[in-house]
CSV table of C-alpha atoms in Angstrom, one decimal:
chain,number,residue,atom,x,y,z
V,206,UNK,CA,-66.5,54.0,-39.3
V,207,UNK,CA,-69.1,52.0,-40.4
V,208,UNK,CA,-68.1,52.1,-44.2
V,209,UNK,CA,-64.3,52.7,-43.7
V,210,UNK,CA,-64.4,49.3,-41.6
V,211,UNK,CA,-66.5,47.7,-44.1
V,212,UNK,CA,-63.7,49.3,-46.9
V,213,UNK,CA,-60.9,47.4,-45.1
V,214,UNK,CA,-62.4,43.9,-45.3
V,215,UNK,CA,-61.6,43.1,-48.9
V,216,UNK,CA,-58.0,44.5,-48.4
V,217,UNK,CA,-57.8,42.3,-45.1
V,218,UNK,CA,-58.8,39.2,-47.2
V,219,UNK,CA,-56.6,40.0,-49.9
V,220,UNK,CA,-54.0,40.2,-47.6
V,221,UNK,CA,-54.8,37.0,-46.3
V,222,UNK,CA,-54.4,35.3,-49.9
V,223,UNK,CA,-51.4,36.9,-50.6
V,224,UNK,CA,-50.1,35.5,-47.5
V,225,UNK,CA,-51.2,32.3,-48.9
V,226,UNK,CA,-49.4,32.3,-52.2
V,227,UNK,CA,-45.9,32.0,-50.4
V,228,UNK,CA,-47.4,28.2,-49.5
V,229,UNK,CA,-47.9,26.3,-52.9
V,230,UNK,CA,-50.8,24.0,-51.3
V,231,UNK,CA,-52.9,27.1,-49.8
V,232,UNK,CA,-55.2,27.2,-52.6
V,233,UNK,CA,-53.7,24.3,-55.1
V,234,UNK,CA,-53.7,20.2,-53.7
V,235,UNK,CA,-50.9,19.1,-53.5
V,236,UNK,CA,-51.2,16.1,-55.5
V,237,UNK,CA,-52.0,18.2,-58.4
V,238,UNK,CA,-48.2,19.7,-58.0
V,239,UNK,CA,-46.3,16.4,-58.1
V,240,UNK,CA,-48.6,15.2,-61.2
V,241,UNK,CA,-46.1,16.7,-63.9
V,242,UNK,CA,-42.9,15.1,-61.4
V,243,UNK,CA,-44.6,11.7,-61.2
V,244,UNK,CA,-45.3,11.6,-64.9
V,245,UNK,CA,-41.3,11.9,-66.1
V,246,UNK,CA,-40.7,9.3,-63.4
V,247,UNK,CA,-42.6,6.9,-65.8
V,248,UNK,CA,-40.6,8.3,-68.7
V,249,UNK,CA,-37.2,8.3,-70.4
V,250,UNK,CA,-36.6,11.6,-68.7
V,251,UNK,CA,-36.9,11.1,-65.0
V,252,UNK,CA,-35.3,14.2,-63.9
V,253,UNK,CA,-37.3,16.6,-66.0
V,254,UNK,CA,-38.6,18.8,-62.8
V,255,UNK,CA,-36.1,17.9,-60.5
V,256,UNK,CA,-34.7,21.9,-60.7
V,257,UNK,CA,-38.3,23.1,-60.1
V,258,UNK,CA,-38.5,20.7,-56.7
V,259,UNK,CA,-35.3,21.6,-55.9
V,260,UNK,CA,-35.8,25.6,-56.1
V,261,UNK,CA,-39.0,24.4,-53.4
V,262,UNK,CA,-36.2,23.4,-50.6
V,263,UNK,CA,-35.7,27.0,-50.0
V,264,UNK,CA,-39.5,27.3,-48.6
V,265,UNK,CA,-41.5,26.4,-45.7
V,266,UNK,CA,-41.8,23.2,-47.3
V,267,UNK,CA,-38.9,22.6,-48.1
V,268,UNK,CA,-38.6,19.1,-46.2
V,269,UNK,CA,-41.2,17.7,-48.4
V,270,UNK,CA,-39.4,19.5,-51.8
V,271,UNK,CA,-36.4,17.9,-50.4
V,272,UNK,CA,-37.6,14.4,-50.1
V,273,UNK,CA,-39.1,14.8,-53.5
V,274,UNK,CA,-36.1,15.5,-55.5
V,275,UNK,CA,-34.2,13.2,-53.1
V,276,UNK,CA,-36.5,10.0,-54.6
V,277,UNK,CA,-36.2,11.6,-58.0
V,278,UNK,CA,-32.7,11.9,-58.0
V,279,UNK,CA,-32.7,8.0,-56.7
V,280,UNK,CA,-34.8,6.7,-59.4
V,281,UNK,CA,-32.6,8.3,-62.0
V,282,UNK,CA,-29.6,6.3,-60.7
V,283,UNK,CA,-27.7,9.6,-59.6
V,284,UNK,CA,-27.2,8.9,-56.2
V,285,UNK,CA,-25.0,11.9,-55.5
V,286,UNK,CA,-27.9,14.3,-56.0
V,287,UNK,CA,-30.0,12.2,-53.8
V,288,UNK,CA,-27.8,12.2,-50.8
V,289,UNK,CA,-27.4,16.3,-50.8
V,290,UNK,CA,-31.5,16.2,-51.2
V,291,UNK,CA,-32.0,13.7,-48.5
V,292,UNK,CA,-29.0,15.5,-46.3
V,293,UNK,CA,-31.2,18.4,-46.5
V,294,UNK,CA,-34.1,16.5,-45.4
V,295,UNK,CA,-32.3,15.2,-42.8
V,296,UNK,CA,-31.4,18.5,-41.6
V,297,UNK,CA,-34.9,20.2,-41.6
V,298,UNK,CA,-35.6,17.0,-39.3
V,299,UNK,CA,-33.2,17.6,-36.9
V,300,UNK,CA,-33.5,21.6,-37.0
V,301,UNK,CA,-37.4,20.9,-36.1
V,302,UNK,CA,-36.6,18.7,-33.2
V,303,UNK,CA,-33.5,20.9,-31.7
V,304,UNK,CA,-35.8,23.5,-31.3
V,305,UNK,CA,-36.4,24.2,-27.4
V,306,UNK,CA,-38.8,27.3,-28.0
V,307,UNK,CA,-41.4,27.9,-31.3
V,308,UNK,CA,-40.2,30.5,-33.4
V,309,UNK,CA,-42.0,34.0,-34.0
V,310,UNK,CA,-42.3,32.4,-37.6
V,311,UNK,CA,-44.2,29.3,-36.9
V,312,UNK,CA,-46.5,31.0,-34.2
V,313,UNK,CA,-47.5,33.5,-37.4
V,314,UNK,CA,-47.9,30.0,-39.6
V,315,UNK,CA,-50.0,28.2,-37.2
V,316,UNK,CA,-51.6,31.7,-36.5
V,317,UNK,CA,-52.9,32.4,-40.0
V,318,UNK,CA,-53.8,28.7,-40.4
V,319,UNK,CA,-57.0,29.3,-38.1
V,320,UNK,CA,-57.8,31.8,-40.7
V,321,UNK,CA,-56.7,30.0,-44.1
V,322,UNK,CA,-55.8,26.0,-43.3
V,323,UNK,CA,-53.4,23.5,-42.5
V,324,UNK,CA,-51.2,24.4,-45.5
V,325,UNK,CA,-49.9,27.4,-44.3
V,326,UNK,CA,-48.2,25.1,-41.2
V,327,UNK,CA,-44.7,24.0,-42.2
V,328,UNK,CA,-44.8,20.7,-43.7
V,329,UNK,CA,-43.3,18.3,-40.7
V,330,UNK,CA,-43.5,14.2,-42.4
V,331,UNK,CA,-44.8,11.7,-40.6
V,332,UNK,CA,-42.4,8.9,-39.0
V,333,UNK,CA,-42.9,6.7,-41.9
V,334,UNK,CA,-41.3,9.5,-44.0
V,335,UNK,CA,-38.4,10.4,-41.8
V,336,UNK,CA,-37.2,6.5,-41.5
V,337,UNK,CA,-37.8,5.8,-45.3
V,338,UNK,CA,-35.2,9.1,-45.4
V,339,UNK,CA,-32.7,7.3,-43.5
V,340,UNK,CA,-33.2,4.1,-45.5
V,341,UNK,CA,-32.9,5.3,-49.1
V,342,UNK,CA,-30.0,7.1,-48.0
V,343,UNK,CA,-28.3,4.3,-46.7
V,344,UNK,CA,-28.7,2.5,-50.2
V,345,UNK,CA,-27.7,5.8,-51.8
V,346,UNK,CA,-24.5,5.2,-49.6
V,347,UNK,CA,-24.0,1.5,-50.6
V,348,UNK,CA,-24.7,1.8,-54.5
V,349,UNK,CA,-22.2,4.6,-54.4
V,350,UNK,CA,-19.6,2.3,-52.4
V,351,UNK,CA,-19.4,4.1,-48.6
V,352,UNK,CA,-20.1,0.8,-46.8
V,353,UNK,CA,-19.2,3.1,-43.8
V,354,UNK,CA,-21.4,5.8,-44.5
V,355,UNK,CA,-24.4,3.1,-45.0
V,356,UNK,CA,-24.0,1.9,-41.6
V,357,UNK,CA,-24.3,5.2,-40.2
V,358,UNK,CA,-27.6,5.6,-42.1
V,359,UNK,CA,-28.6,1.9,-41.2
V,360,UNK,CA,-28.1,2.9,-37.6
V,361,UNK,CA,-30.3,6.1,-37.3
V,362,UNK,CA,-33.2,4.3,-39.1
V,363,UNK,CA,-33.2,1.6,-36.5
V,364,UNK,CA,-32.9,4.5,-33.5
V,365,UNK,CA,-35.5,6.1,-35.4
V,366,UNK,CA,-38.7,3.3,-35.3
V,367,UNK,CA,-37.8,2.8,-31.6
V,368,UNK,CA,-38.4,6.7,-31.2
V,369,UNK,CA,-41.0,7.1,-33.5
V,370,UNK,CA,-42.8,4.0,-31.6
V,371,UNK,CA,-42.1,6.2,-27.9
V,372,UNK,CA,-43.5,9.2,-29.1
V,373,UNK,CA,-46.6,7.6,-30.9
V,374,UNK,CA,-47.2,5.9,-27.1
V,375,UNK,CA,-47.1,9.4,-25.0
V,376,UNK,CA,-49.2,11.1,-27.8
V,377,UNK,CA,-51.9,8.4,-28.3
V,378,UNK,CA,-52.5,9.5,-24.3
V,379,UNK,CA,-53.5,13.3,-25.0
V,380,UNK,CA,-55.8,12.2,-27.1
V,381,UNK,CA,-58.0,8.9,-27.5
V,382,UNK,CA,-61.6,9.6,-28.4
V,383,UNK,CA,-63.4,11.1,-31.3
V,384,UNK,CA,-66.2,13.1,-30.4
V,385,UNK,CA,-67.4,13.4,-34.3
V,386,UNK,CA,-69.3,10.7,-35.9
V,387,UNK,CA,-68.5,11.7,-39.4
V,388,UNK,CA,-64.3,11.5,-38.6
V,389,UNK,CA,-64.4,8.3,-36.9
V,390,UNK,CA,-66.7,6.5,-39.1
V,391,UNK,CA,-63.7,7.5,-41.6
V,392,UNK,CA,-61.2,6.5,-39.2
V,393,UNK,CA,-62.5,3.2,-38.8
V,394,UNK,CA,-62.9,2.8,-42.4
V,395,UNK,CA,-59.0,3.9,-43.1
V,396,UNK,CA,-58.2,1.0,-40.2
V,397,UNK,CA,-60.0,-1.7,-42.1
V,398,UNK,CA,-59.2,-0.1,-45.6
V,399,UNK,CA,-55.2,-0.8,-44.4
V,400,UNK,CA,-55.5,-3.7,-43.2
V,401,UNK,CA,-56.0,-3.2,-39.6
V,402,UNK,CA,-52.1,-2.5,-39.4
V,403,UNK,CA,-51.0,-1.9,-35.5
V,404,UNK,CA,-48.5,1.1,-36.5
V,405,UNK,CA,-47.3,3.2,-39.2
V,406,UNK,CA,-44.2,3.4,-38.5
V,407,UNK,CA,-43.1,-0.2,-37.5
V,408,UNK,CA,-41.9,-1.4,-41.2
V,409,UNK,CA,-40.7,-4.8,-42.1
V,410,UNK,CA,-39.4,-3.5,-44.8
V,411,UNK,CA,-37.3,-1.3,-43.1
V,412,UNK,CA,-35.9,-3.6,-40.7
V,413,UNK,CA,-35.5,-6.4,-43.7
V,414,UNK,CA,-33.0,-3.7,-45.5
V,415,UNK,CA,-31.0,-2.6,-42.1
V,416,UNK,CA,-30.7,-6.3,-41.6
V,417,UNK,CA,-29.6,-6.9,-45.1
V,418,UNK,CA,-27.2,-4.2,-45.1
V,419,UNK,CA,-25.5,-5.3,-41.5
V,420,UNK,CA,-25.3,-8.6,-43.1
V,421,UNK,CA,-23.4,-7.4,-46.5
V,422,UNK,CA,-21.5,-5.4,-44.3
V,423,UNK,CA,-20.6,-7.8,-41.9
V,424,UNK,CA,-22.7,-7.5,-38.4
V,425,UNK,CA,-24.3,-10.9,-38.4
V,426,UNK,CA,-25.7,-10.1,-35.2
V,427,UNK,CA,-27.3,-6.8,-35.6
V,428,UNK,CA,-28.7,-8.6,-39.1
V,429,UNK,CA,-30.0,-11.3,-37.0
V,430,UNK,CA,-32.1,-8.8,-34.3
V,431,UNK,CA,-33.0,-7.2,-37.5
V,432,UNK,CA,-34.6,-9.9,-39.8
V,433,UNK,CA,-36.3,-11.3,-36.4
V,434,UNK,CA,-38.4,-7.9,-36.0
V,435,UNK,CA,-38.9,-7.9,-39.9
V,436,UNK,CA,-40.1,-11.3,-39.6
V,437,UNK,CA,-42.2,-10.3,-36.8
V,438,UNK,CA,-44.3,-7.7,-39.0
V,439,UNK,CA,-44.3,-9.4,-41.7
V,440,UNK,CA,-44.7,-13.2,-40.6
V,441,UNK,CA,-45.5,-15.1,-44.4
V,442,UNK,CA,-42.3,-14.0,-45.9
V,443,UNK,CA,-40.6,-17.1,-46.8
V,444,UNK,CA,-37.5,-15.0,-47.4
V,445,UNK,CA,-37.1,-13.5,-43.8
V,446,UNK,CA,-37.8,-17.0,-42.5
V,447,UNK,CA,-34.8,-18.4,-44.7
V,448,UNK,CA,-32.8,-15.4,-43.5
V,449,UNK,CA,-33.4,-16.0,-39.8
V,450,UNK,CA,-33.0,-20.0,-40.2
V,451,UNK,CA,-29.9,-19.5,-41.8
V,452,UNK,CA,-28.5,-17.0,-39.1
V,453,UNK,CA,-29.8,-18.5,-36.4
V,454,UNK,CA,-27.8,-21.6,-37.3
V,455,UNK,CA,-24.3,-19.9,-38.2
V,456,UNK,CA,-24.5,-18.0,-35.1
V,457,UNK,CA,-25.5,-21.1,-32.7
V,458,UNK,CA,-28.5,-19.1,-31.6
V,459,UNK,CA,-30.9,-20.8,-29.1
V,460,UNK,CA,-33.5,-20.2,-31.4
V,461,UNK,CA,-32.4,-22.2,-34.1
V,462,UNK,CA,-34.0,-25.6,-33.2
V,463,UNK,CA,-37.4,-23.4,-33.2
V,464,UNK,CA,-37.1,-21.6,-36.5
V,465,UNK,CA,-35.9,-25.1,-38.3
V,466,UNK,CA,-39.1,-26.6,-37.3
V,467,UNK,CA,-41.4,-23.5,-38.1
V,468,UNK,CA,-39.7,-22.9,-41.2
V,469,UNK,CA,-37.1,-25.5,-42.6
V,470,UNK,CA,-33.2,-26.6,-42.8
V,471,UNK,CA,-31.0,-23.9,-43.4
V,472,UNK,CA,-30.5,-23.1,-47.2
V,473,UNK,CA,-26.8,-22.8,-47.8
V,474,UNK,CA,-25.0,-22.0,-51.4
V,475,UNK,CA,-23.0,-24.8,-53.3
V,476,UNK,CA,-19.2,-24.5,-53.5
V,477,UNK,CA,-19.6,-22.5,-57.2
V,478,UNK,CA,-22.6,-20.6,-56.2
V,479,UNK,CA,-23.1,-17.1,-55.2
V,480,UNK,CA,-26.1,-15.0,-53.6
V,481,UNK,CA,-28.7,-12.7,-55.6
V,482,UNK,CA,-31.0,-10.6,-53.5
V,483,UNK,CA,-34.2,-8.4,-55.2
V,484,UNK,CA,-35.4,-5.6,-53.5
V,485,UNK,CA,-38.2,-4.6,-56.0
V,486,UNK,CA,-40.5,-1.3,-55.7
V,487,UNK,CA,-43.4,-0.2,-57.6
V,488,UNK,CA,-45.6,2.1,-58.8
V,489,UNK,CA,-46.3,5.1,-56.6
V,490,UNK,CA,-47.7,5.7,-52.7
V,491,UNK,CA,-51.5,6.8,-53.0
V,492,UNK,CA,-52.2,11.1,-52.2
V,493,UNK,CA,-54.6,12.2,-50.3
V,494,UNK,CA,-58.2,13.3,-51.0
V,495,UNK,CA,-60.3,14.8,-48.4
V,496,UNK,CA,-63.9,14.9,-47.0
V,497,UNK,CA,-66.2,17.5,-45.8
V,498,UNK,CA,-68.4,17.5,-42.5
V,499,UNK,CA,-70.6,20.5,-42.9
V,500,UNK,CA,-72.7,22.0,-40.2
V,501,UNK,CA,-73.4,25.9,-39.0
V,502,UNK,CA,-72.5,28.1,-36.2
V,503,UNK,CA,-74.6,31.2,-35.2
V,504,UNK,CA,-76.7,30.3,-38.5
V,505,UNK,CA,-73.7,30.9,-40.9
V,506,UNK,CA,-72.6,27.7,-42.7
V,507,UNK,CA,-69.2,26.1,-42.1
V,508,UNK,CA,-67.2,23.1,-43.5
V,509,UNK,CA,-64.7,21.5,-42.0
V,510,UNK,CA,-62.2,19.6,-44.7
V,511,UNK,CA,-60.2,17.1,-43.5
V,512,UNK,CA,-57.7,14.4,-45.5
V,513,UNK,CA,-58.5,11.3,-46.3
V,514,UNK,CA,-57.4,8.1,-48.5
V,515,UNK,CA,-59.3,6.2,-50.9
V,516,UNK,CA,-59.7,3.0,-52.1
V,517,UNK,CA,-58.5,-0.1,-50.1
V,518,UNK,CA,-54.5,-0.5,-50.1
V,519,UNK,CA,-53.7,-4.4,-49.4
V,520,UNK,CA,-50.8,-6.0,-50.0
V,521,UNK,CA,-49.6,-7.0,-53.7
V,522,UNK,CA,-49.3,-10.3,-55.2
V,523,UNK,CA,-45.8,-11.9,-55.6
V,524,UNK,CA,-44.4,-11.2,-59.1
V,525,UNK,CA,-42.0,-13.5,-61.4
V,526,UNK,CA,-38.3,-13.0,-61.6
V,527,UNK,CA,-37.0,-15.3,-65.1
V,528,UNK,CA,-33.7,-15.8,-66.3
V,529,UNK,CA,-32.1,-17.6,-63.6
V,530,UNK,CA,-33.0,-20.8,-64.1
V,531,UNK,CA,-35.9,-21.7,-61.9
V,532,UNK,CA,-38.7,-18.8,-61.7
V,533,UNK,CA,-38.3,-17.0,-58.4
V,534,UNK,CA,-41.3,-15.0,-57.2
V,535,UNK,CA,-40.9,-11.7,-54.8
V,536,UNK,CA,-42.9,-12.2,-51.8
V,537,UNK,CA,-44.5,-8.5,-50.1
V,538,UNK,CA,-42.3,-6.8,-47.6
V,539,UNK,CA,-44.4,-3.5,-47.5
V,540,UNK,CA,-47.1,-1.8,-48.4
V,541,UNK,CA,-46.4,2.0,-48.4
V,542,UNK,CA,-50.0,2.7,-49.3
V,543,UNK,CA,-51.3,1.1,-45.7
V,544,UNK,CA,-48.5,3.1,-43.7
V,545,UNK,CA,-49.4,6.4,-45.0
V,546,UNK,CA,-53.2,5.3,-44.7
V,547,UNK,CA,-52.4,4.3,-41.0
V,548,UNK,CA,-50.0,7.4,-40.3
V,549,UNK,CA,-53.3,9.6,-40.8
V,550,UNK,CA,-55.8,7.7,-39.0
V,551,UNK,CA,-53.2,8.1,-36.3
V,552,UNK,CA,-52.9,12.3,-36.6
V,553,UNK,CA,-56.4,13.0,-37.3
V,554,UNK,CA,-57.6,13.4,-34.0
V,555,UNK,CA,-55.1,16.3,-34.0
V,556,UNK,CA,-56.2,17.6,-37.1
V,557,UNK,CA,-59.7,17.6,-36.1
V,558,UNK,CA,-59.3,19.6,-32.9
V,559,UNK,CA,-57.3,22.3,-34.8
V,560,UNK,CA,-60.2,22.4,-37.6
V,561,UNK,CA,-62.4,23.2,-34.8
V,562,UNK,CA,-60.4,25.9,-33.3
V,563,UNK,CA,-60.3,27.4,-37.0
V,564,UNK,CA,-64.3,27.0,-37.5
V,565,UNK,CA,-64.8,29.1,-34.7
V,566,UNK,CA,-62.4,31.5,-35.5
V,567,UNK,CA,-63.5,32.0,-38.7
V,568,UNK,CA,-66.8,32.6,-37.4
V,569,UNK,CA,-66.1,35.0,-34.3
V,570,UNK,CA,-64.6,36.9,-37.5
V,571,UNK,CA,-68.0,36.6,-39.8
V,572,UNK,CA,-70.0,37.7,-36.7
V,573,UNK,CA,-67.5,40.3,-36.5
V,574,UNK,CA,-68.4,41.3,-40.0
V,575,UNK,CA,-71.8,41.5,-39.7
V,576,UNK,CA,-71.8,44.5,-37.4
V,577,UNK,CA,-74.0,45.6,-34.7
V,578,UNK,CA,-77.0,47.4,-37.2
V,579,UNK,CA,-77.1,43.8,-39.0
V,580,UNK,CA,-74.9,44.5,-41.9
V,581,UNK,CA,-74.7,41.3,-44.1
V,582,UNK,CA,-71.8,42.2,-46.7
V,583,UNK,CA,-69.1,41.4,-44.3
V,584,UNK,CA,-70.4,38.1,-42.9
V,585,UNK,CA,-71.2,37.4,-47.2
V,586,UNK,CA,-67.6,38.0,-47.7
V,587,UNK,CA,-66.1,35.8,-45.0
V,588,UNK,CA,-68.3,33.4,-45.4
V,589,UNK,CA,-66.8,33.4,-49.7
V,590,UNK,CA,-63.1,33.4,-47.8
V,591,UNK,CA,-64.2,30.8,-46.0
V,592,UNK,CA,-65.2,28.5,-49.0
V,593,UNK,CA,-62.4,29.3,-50.8
V,594,UNK,CA,-59.9,28.4,-48.1
V,595,UNK,CA,-61.2,25.6,-46.5
V,596,UNK,CA,-59.0,23.1,-48.4
V,597,UNK,CA,-57.6,20.2,-46.6
V,598,UNK,CA,-54.0,19.5,-45.7
V,599,UNK,CA,-53.4,17.0,-49.6
V,600,UNK,CA,-49.3,17.3,-48.5
V,601,UNK,CA,-47.2,13.8,-48.5
V,602,UNK,CA,-44.3,12.1,-49.9
V,603,UNK,CA,-45.4,11.3,-53.3
V,604,UNK,CA,-42.7,9.9,-55.3
V,605,UNK,CA,-42.6,6.9,-53.1
V,606,UNK,CA,-43.3,3.1,-54.1
V,607,UNK,CA,-47.0,2.0,-53.3
V,608,UNK,CA,-45.4,-1.2,-52.2
V,609,UNK,CA,-42.2,-3.3,-51.9
V,610,UNK,CA,-41.6,-7.2,-52.1
V,611,UNK,CA,-38.2,-9.2,-52.0
V,612,UNK,CA,-36.7,-12.4,-53.0
V,613,UNK,CA,-33.2,-14.2,-53.1
V,614,UNK,CA,-31.7,-17.3,-54.2
V,615,UNK,CA,-28.5,-19.2,-54.4
V,616,UNK,CA,-27.1,-19.3,-58.0
V,617,UNK,CA,-24.0,-20.8,-59.4
V,618,UNK,CA,-21.7,-18.1,-60.6
V,619,UNK,CA,-22.2,-16.5,-64.2
V,620,UNK,CA,-23.9,-14.0,-65.5
V,621,UNK,CA,-27.6,-13.6,-66.4
V,622,UNK,CA,-30.1,-12.0,-68.3
V,623,UNK,CA,-33.5,-10.8,-65.7
V,624,UNK,CA,-36.7,-10.1,-66.9
V,625,UNK,CA,-38.9,-8.5,-64.2
V,626,UNK,CA,-42.2,-6.3,-65.0
V,627,UNK,CA,-41.0,-4.1,-68.0
V,628,UNK,CA,-37.9,-4.1,-68.4
V,629,UNK,CA,-34.7,-7.0,-68.2
V,630,UNK,CA,-31.2,-6.5,-67.5
V,631,UNK,CA,-28.0,-8.2,-67.1
V,632,UNK,CA,-26.4,-9.1,-63.6
V,633,UNK,CA,-23.1,-11.1,-62.7
V,634,UNK,CA,-22.8,-13.4,-60.2
V,635,UNK,CA,-19.6,-14.7,-58.0
V,636,UNK,CA,-19.2,-17.5,-55.9
V,637,UNK,CA,-19.0,-16.6,-52.6
V,638,UNK,CA,-20.5,-13.1,-53.1
V,639,UNK,CA,-24.3,-11.4,-52.7
V,640,UNK,CA,-25.3,-9.6,-56.1
V,641,UNK,CA,-27.6,-6.4,-54.9
V,642,UNK,CA,-30.5,-5.8,-57.3
V,643,UNK,CA,-32.8,-2.8,-56.8
V,644,UNK,CA,-35.4,-2.6,-58.9
V,645,UNK,CA,-37.8,0.3,-59.2
V,646,UNK,CA,-40.8,0.2,-61.5
V,647,UNK,CA,-42.7,3.3,-62.4
V,648,UNK,CA,-45.6,2.1,-64.2
V,649,UNK,CA,-44.3,2.0,-68.0
V,650,UNK,CA,-40.4,2.1,-66.7
V,651,UNK,CA,-38.7,-0.4,-64.7
V,652,UNK,CA,-35.3,0.8,-64.1
V,653,UNK,CA,-32.6,-1.9,-62.2
V,654,UNK,CA,-29.3,-1.0,-60.0
V,655,UNK,CA,-27.1,-3.8,-59.0
V,656,UNK,CA,-24.3,-3.8,-56.7
V,657,UNK,CA,-22.0,-6.9,-55.9
V,658,UNK,CA,-20.8,-7.2,-52.2
């Protein structure tokens, strides 16, 4: 009887490992899987791996693959394909929201995570990713000429920032203290390295883009509200300040005198001028690393592996835009690396709780494997299995930019040759209109997309 039970262990381990093969990130870290895609985006063939990403949309990590595919298509300028991919991600988020009860498949996934690792659990992006899906979808619609669709996405982005605030406030009351010194120290380090952001889901970038689209599409009051929220999150950005002073004067807001005294007189175009607005995105958001917390239970070594970020992610300095006559210097509006770091810090209490449950589950399996008569072979196999499968969940949306900056200026109507970062482009400026220039720099390649509104 003991021999039969012992022989079952290799098959049990094999079964668990085969189950893990259905989830790409169970044994292979997600950043390694995306390396080829990021390399392609920094080349002349940005969509080289998009079919591979699209194939992953049918998997349990379909939401993440849809986000990645949507961003890849967007960087390549295929806004139609990007809309479809982002809509698949939106559908997945909404399906998750609508689940009144946990499905049997989710129960199985979470149960398996107690024996394998968190990568078995279907991916559900943090709040900042979900908000960015709608922000980028709004830009897809705008650059495709669908202003009505852009407004729908703008409003959804605003709603989600409010909802994420409510969710965070509710969840933070549940887990408030960390009892593990190593994890507490890591949380403190993440906080310092991210610039001590207070929230991962309230972004000046999102509010600025929604405010800009509101204004461009004729909704000045809504634009003023969003610009004001953006100014609260990025108080040093001069371009947001200028927008607030200008709109406060145009709308005869009571805050006009206050804003004028703080930031100067409102700027207005001359008779023959149009406005040029730059949104500049650079690099790639950092990927997650991992750190381990080893300890023993009943004499057996166990290791908790948790995700983290290395390095500091503070706002970069501005870049100079040449070609408009007077050089124009961009100003930071968001550091997405810092948002990602803050989101992980917010999640660590939950991750630790789940990891502790996993350690005890694995310990119990190892104890049962040892048997009543001191049989140690099964226990050794279990410890080997634990070492192989104990992988931190390093999944995140990796084709996002590291940071974004903005700039705007009034210039005379005409044609301009713009030089910025690693590229040049020609833009048209018309009297009384706005030329929106979206710049995406992936390291060695700078792409420009323009829209005259």
